[in-house]
C-alpha positions as a printed Julia matrix, in Angstrom:
407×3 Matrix{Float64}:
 117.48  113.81   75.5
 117.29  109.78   75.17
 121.09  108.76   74.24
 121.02  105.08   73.46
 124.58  103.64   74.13
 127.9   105.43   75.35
 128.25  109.33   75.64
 130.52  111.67   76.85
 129.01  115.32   78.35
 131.82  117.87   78.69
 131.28  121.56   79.48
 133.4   124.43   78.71
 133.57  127.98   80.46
 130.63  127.2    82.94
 128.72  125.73   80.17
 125.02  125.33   81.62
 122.33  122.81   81.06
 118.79  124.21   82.22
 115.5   122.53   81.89
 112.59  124.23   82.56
 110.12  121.1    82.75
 109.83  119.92   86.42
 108.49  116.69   84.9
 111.01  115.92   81.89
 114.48  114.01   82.59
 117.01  115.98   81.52
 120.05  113.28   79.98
 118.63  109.59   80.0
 121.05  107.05   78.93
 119.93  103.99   77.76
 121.0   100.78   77.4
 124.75  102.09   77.75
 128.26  100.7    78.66
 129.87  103.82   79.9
 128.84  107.34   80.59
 131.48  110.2    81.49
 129.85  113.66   82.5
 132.53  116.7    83.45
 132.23  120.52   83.61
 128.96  121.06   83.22
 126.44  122.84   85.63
 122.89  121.02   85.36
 119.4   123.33   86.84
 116.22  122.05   87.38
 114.05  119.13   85.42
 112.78  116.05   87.16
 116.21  114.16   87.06
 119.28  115.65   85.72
 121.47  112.22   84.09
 120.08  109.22   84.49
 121.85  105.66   83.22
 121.03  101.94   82.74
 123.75   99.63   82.32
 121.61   96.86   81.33
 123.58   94.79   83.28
 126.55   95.07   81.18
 129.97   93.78   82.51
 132.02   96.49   83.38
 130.08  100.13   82.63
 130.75  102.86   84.57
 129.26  106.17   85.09
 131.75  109.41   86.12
 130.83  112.43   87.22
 133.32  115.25   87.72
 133.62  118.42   88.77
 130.0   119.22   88.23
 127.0   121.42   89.81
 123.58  120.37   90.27
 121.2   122.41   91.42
 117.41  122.58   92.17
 115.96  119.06   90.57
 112.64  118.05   91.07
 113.68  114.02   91.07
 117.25  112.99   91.53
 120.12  114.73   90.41
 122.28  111.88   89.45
 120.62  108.35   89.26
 122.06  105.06   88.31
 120.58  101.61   88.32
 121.06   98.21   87.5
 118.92   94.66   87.48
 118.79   92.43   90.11
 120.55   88.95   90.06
 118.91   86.47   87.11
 119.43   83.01   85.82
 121.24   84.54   83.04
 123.46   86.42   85.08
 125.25   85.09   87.99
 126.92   86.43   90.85
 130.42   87.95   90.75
 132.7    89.87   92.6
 132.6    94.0    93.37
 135.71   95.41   91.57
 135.56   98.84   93.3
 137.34  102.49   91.79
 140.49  101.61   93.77
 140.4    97.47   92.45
 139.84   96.13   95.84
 137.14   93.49   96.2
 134.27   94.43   98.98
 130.76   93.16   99.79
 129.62   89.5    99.34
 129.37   88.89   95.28
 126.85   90.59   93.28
 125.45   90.53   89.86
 126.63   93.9    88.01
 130.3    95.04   88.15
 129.0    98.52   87.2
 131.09  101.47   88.75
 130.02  104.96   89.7
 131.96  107.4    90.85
 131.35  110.94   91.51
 134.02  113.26   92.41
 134.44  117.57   92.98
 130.42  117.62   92.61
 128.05  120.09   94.02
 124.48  119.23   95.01
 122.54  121.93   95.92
 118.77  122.54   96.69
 118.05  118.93   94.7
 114.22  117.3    96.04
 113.66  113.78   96.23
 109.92  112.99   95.49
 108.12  109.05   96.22
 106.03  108.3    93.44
 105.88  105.93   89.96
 108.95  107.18   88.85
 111.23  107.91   91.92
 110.42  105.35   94.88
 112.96  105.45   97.09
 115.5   108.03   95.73
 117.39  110.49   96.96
 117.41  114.27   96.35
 121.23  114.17   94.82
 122.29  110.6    94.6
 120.47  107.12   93.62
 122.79  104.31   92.93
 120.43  101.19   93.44
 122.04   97.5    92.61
 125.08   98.65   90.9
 128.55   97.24   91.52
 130.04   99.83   93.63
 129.49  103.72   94.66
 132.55  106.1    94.76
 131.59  109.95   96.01
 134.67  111.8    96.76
 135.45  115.58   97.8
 131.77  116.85   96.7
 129.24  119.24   99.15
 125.46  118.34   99.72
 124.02  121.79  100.82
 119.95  121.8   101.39
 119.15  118.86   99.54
 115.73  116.63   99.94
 112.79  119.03  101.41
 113.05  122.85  101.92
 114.19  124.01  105.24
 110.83  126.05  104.46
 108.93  123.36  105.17
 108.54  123.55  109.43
 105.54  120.71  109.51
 105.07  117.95  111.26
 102.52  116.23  108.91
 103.94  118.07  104.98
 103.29  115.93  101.71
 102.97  112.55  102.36
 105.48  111.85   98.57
 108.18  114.72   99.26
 111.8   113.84  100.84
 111.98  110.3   101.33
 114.82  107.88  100.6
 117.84  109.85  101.59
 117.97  113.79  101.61
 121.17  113.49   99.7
 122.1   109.94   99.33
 119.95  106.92   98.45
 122.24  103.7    98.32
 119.99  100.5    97.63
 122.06   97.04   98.02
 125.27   98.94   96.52
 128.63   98.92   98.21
 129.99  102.44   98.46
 133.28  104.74   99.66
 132.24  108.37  100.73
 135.14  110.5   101.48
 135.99  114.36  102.55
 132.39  115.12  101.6
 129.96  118.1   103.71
 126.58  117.42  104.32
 124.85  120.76  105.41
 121.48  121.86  105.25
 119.71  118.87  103.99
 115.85  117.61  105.3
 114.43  114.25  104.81
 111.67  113.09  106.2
 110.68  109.31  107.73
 107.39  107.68  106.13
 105.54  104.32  106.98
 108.7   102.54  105.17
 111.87  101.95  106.68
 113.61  102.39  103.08
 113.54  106.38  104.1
 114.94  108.98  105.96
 118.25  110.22  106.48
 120.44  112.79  105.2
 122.9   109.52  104.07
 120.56  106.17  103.69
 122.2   102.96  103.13
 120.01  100.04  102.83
 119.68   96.37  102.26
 123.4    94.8   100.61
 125.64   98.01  101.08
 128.07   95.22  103.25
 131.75   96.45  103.1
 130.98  100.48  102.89
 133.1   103.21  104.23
 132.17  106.69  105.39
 135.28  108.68  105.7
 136.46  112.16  106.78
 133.18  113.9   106.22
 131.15  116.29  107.74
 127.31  115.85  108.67
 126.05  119.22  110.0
 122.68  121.22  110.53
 121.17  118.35  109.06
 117.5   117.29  110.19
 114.54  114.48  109.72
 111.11  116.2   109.84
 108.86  114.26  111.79
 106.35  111.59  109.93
 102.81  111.02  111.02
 103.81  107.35  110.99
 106.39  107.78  113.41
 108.82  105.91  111.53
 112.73  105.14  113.12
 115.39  107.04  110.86
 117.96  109.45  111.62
 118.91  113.22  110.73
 122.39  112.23  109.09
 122.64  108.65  109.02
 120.7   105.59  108.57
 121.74  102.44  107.99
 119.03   99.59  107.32
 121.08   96.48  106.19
 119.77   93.05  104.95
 120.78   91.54  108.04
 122.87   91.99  111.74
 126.09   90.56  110.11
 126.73   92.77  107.51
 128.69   96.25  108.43
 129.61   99.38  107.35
 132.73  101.36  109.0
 132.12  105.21  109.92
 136.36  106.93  110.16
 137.02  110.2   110.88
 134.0   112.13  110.42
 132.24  114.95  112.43
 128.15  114.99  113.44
 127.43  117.97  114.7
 123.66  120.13  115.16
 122.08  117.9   113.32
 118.25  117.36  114.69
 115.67  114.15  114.78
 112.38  114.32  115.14
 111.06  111.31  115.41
 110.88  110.42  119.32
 113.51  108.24  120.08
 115.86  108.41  117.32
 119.39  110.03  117.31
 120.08  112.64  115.13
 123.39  111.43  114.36
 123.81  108.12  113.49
 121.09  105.0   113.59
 121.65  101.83  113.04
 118.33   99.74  112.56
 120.1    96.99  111.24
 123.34   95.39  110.52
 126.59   96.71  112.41
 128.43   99.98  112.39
 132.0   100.39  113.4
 133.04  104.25  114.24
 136.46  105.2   115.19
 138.28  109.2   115.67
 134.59  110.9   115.44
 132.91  113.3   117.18
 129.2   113.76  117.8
 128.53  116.6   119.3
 125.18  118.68  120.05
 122.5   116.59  118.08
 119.18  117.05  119.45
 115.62  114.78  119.25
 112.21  115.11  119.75
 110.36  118.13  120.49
 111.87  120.81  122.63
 114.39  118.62  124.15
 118.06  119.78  124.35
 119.54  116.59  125.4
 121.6   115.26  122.62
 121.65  111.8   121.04
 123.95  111.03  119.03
 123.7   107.47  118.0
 121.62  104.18  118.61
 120.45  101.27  116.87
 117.47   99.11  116.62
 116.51   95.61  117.26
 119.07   93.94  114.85
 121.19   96.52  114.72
 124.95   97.31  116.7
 127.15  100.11  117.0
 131.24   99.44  117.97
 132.83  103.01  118.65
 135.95  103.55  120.17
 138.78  106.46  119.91
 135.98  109.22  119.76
 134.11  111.95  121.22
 129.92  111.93  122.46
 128.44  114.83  123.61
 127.74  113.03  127.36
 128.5   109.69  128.86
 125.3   108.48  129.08
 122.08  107.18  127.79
 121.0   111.45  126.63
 124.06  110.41  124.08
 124.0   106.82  122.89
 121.13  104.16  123.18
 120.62  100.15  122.34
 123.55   97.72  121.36
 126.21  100.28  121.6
 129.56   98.68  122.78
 132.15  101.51  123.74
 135.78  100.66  123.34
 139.12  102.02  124.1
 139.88  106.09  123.84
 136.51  107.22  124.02
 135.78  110.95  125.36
 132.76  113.23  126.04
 132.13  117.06  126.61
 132.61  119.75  123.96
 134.99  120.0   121.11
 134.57  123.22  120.99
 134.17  124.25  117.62
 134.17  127.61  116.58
 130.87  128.06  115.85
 128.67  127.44  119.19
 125.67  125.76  120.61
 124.37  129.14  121.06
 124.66  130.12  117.56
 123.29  126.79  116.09
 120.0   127.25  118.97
 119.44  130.92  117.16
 118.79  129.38  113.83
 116.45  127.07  115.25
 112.47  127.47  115.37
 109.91  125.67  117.5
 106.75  125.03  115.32
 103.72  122.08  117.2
 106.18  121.52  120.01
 109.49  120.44  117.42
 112.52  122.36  117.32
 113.36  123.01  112.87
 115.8   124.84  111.28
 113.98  127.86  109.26
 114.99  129.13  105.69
 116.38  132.02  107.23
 118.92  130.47  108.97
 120.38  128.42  105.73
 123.44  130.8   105.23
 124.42  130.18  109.16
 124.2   126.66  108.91
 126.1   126.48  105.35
 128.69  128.93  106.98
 128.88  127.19  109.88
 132.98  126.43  111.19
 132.67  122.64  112.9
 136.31  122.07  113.14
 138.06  121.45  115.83
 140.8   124.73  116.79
 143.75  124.32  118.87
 142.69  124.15  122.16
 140.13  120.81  121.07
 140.41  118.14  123.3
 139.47  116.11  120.48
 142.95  116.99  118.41
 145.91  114.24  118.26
 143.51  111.75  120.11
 142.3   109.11  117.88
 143.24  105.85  117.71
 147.09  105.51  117.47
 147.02  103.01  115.26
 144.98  105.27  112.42
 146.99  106.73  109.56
 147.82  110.99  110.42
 149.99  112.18  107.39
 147.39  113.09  105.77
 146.49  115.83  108.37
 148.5   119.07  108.01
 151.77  120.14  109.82
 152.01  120.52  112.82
 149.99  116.82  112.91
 151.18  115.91  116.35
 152.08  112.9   114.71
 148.56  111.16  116.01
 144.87  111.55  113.88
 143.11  113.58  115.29
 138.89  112.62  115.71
 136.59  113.95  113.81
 136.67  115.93  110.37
């Protein structure tokens, strides 16, 4: 369905879009100023809504409270054109009117909130370079994804191969964010496989790359996430990646929780990698990540050549190069060991197979992983111990009156 200007999509008592072509889009707006999409669950088809903005001041596209489940493409894509003569650069007005990122050409907002993405495939080819299996926001003004679950997005946890199709789960397992500012908050990633390529615009469950300057990853939860190994041996990371345009440009990481996730590539942390531009992580725990063949010696984070990584207030799995690797700077409050979660090591190793000499997690272990409990109980030496100065009344009572790390 080709809608040519501004639409509104609203489903009623599980109303249910299903499109049995694995090569048609199913909603592609055109040419529109805003697009509002709520209540609806959307199955299969090649890409389930996409919108161009045609550069237009001030679109937006919202997404709420919405299911999408087993696309061939992208679920939800949204892009915009690139700076012209005719259109010059202008500040980011994000969801919450704050101004973040250097100026940019398109004030378009997108904002996805309460969302589902499950089973969703990211292919490379004419049509879907770069994209991710759930999300694509490529040059738009700003990306808002709020409260939503990414469960087994990008390729199949069926596919245990070292050397799979050369087109299938590149650009972000869940997330592909191309030169777009974004806010990600109380969001699960759990399940999802991506897979590096000769191109260092993939891999990743969460890609951000080139001008994403200014973007926040908050409270959420990266586990039993995993890159399959490449035959190009390309850097990338299991939940993670950030590529920016440059070494000055940032992105903060608050309050989340990597935990099992695994990284193929030799090298590479599972966690979080930072090829280039900076990260800065504070109250977060990485914990139990694992790399390269049979190895159990975590690594949780690391960066490349022009890349850096300032952590302080939060927990690694060991004090030590097995954990953290490159231009990592370590500040105040930082803590290692186990945060013991109530789901264990063990458990987490007993969904794992070892296929060419690579540890993967198999099909059959998908409802472990998704059921998996990562948070910290009681007895965590990770509770009430993140960085004073970090808001805590948002936790629940008793909150110890300090944040705690981690999700």
């Amino acid at each position: 369905i080709v809608i040519n200007g501004d639409a509104m999509l609203v489903g009623e008592d599980g109303a249910t879009v299903v499109n049995v072509s694995a090569e048609k889009e199913g909603f592609y707006v055109r040419d529109a100023h805003n697009l509002i999409v709520k209540g609806l669950t959307f199955v299969g088809g090649l890409c389930q809504i996409r919108l161009w903005t045609r550069n237009r001041d001030n679109s937006y596209l919202h997404v709420a409270d919405c299911v999408f489940r087993e696309c061939r493409g992208t679920s939800v894509c949204s892009v915009s054109y690139k700076e012209s003569e005719a259109r010059p650069s202008k500040p980011i007005e994000t969801a919450y009117g704050e101004v973040r990122g250097v100026p940019y050409n398109n004030s378009t907002l997108m904002i996805v909130e309460r969302c589902r993405f499950e089973g969703n495939v990211a292919t490379l080819d004419s049509k879907n370079e770069r994209q991710g299996g759930a999300v694509y926001a490529s040059s738009v003004g700003h990306l808002t994804v709020e409260d939503s679950d990414f469960i087994a997005n990008g390729l199949s946890l069926s596919v245990a191969t070292s050397s799979g199709p050369a087109n299938e789960g590149l650009g972000g397992a869940a997330l592909c964010i191309h030169g777009t500012p974004c806010e990600i908050r109380r969001c699960e990633f759990r399940g999802n496989a991506s897979r590096a390529h000769d191109r260092d615009e993939c891999g990743g469950t969460v890609l951000l790359y080139n001008n994403c300057d200014g973007s926040v990853i908050e409270d959420c939860l990266f586990a039993g996430n995993q890159c399959l190994r490449s035959n190009w041996g390309q850097m990338t990371s299991g939940a993670v990646y950030v590529n920016l345009a440059n070494a000055v440009r940032s992105v903060t990481i608050r309050g989340c929780t990597f935990a099992y996730n695994l990284g193929i590539p030799a090298s590479v942390p599972s966690g979080l990698y930072v090829y280039s531009g900076k990260a800065q992580v504070v109250d977060s725990v990485f914990y139990g990540n694992i790399v390269q063949n049979a190895n159990v010696v975590a690594q949780d984070l690391a960066t490349g050549v022009n890349g850096t990584i300032d952590i302080s207030h939060s927990m690694l799995t060991v004090n030590g190069p097995a954990s953290f690797s490159g231009t990592v700077s370590r500040g105040e409050g930082m803590l290692y060991g186990d945060p013991l979660f109530a789901t264990t090591a063990e458990v987490f190793a007993s969904c794992r197979t070892l296929t060419g000499g690579h540890y993967y997690y198999t099909a059959a272990s998908a409802p472990t992983l998704l059921a998996a409990d990562v948070h910290e109980p009681e007895d965590s030496p990770a509770l009430d111990t993140g960085d004073p100065q970090s808001p805590y009344r948002n936790e629940p009572k008793p909150n110890g009156h300090h944040v705690n790390m981690g999700r």
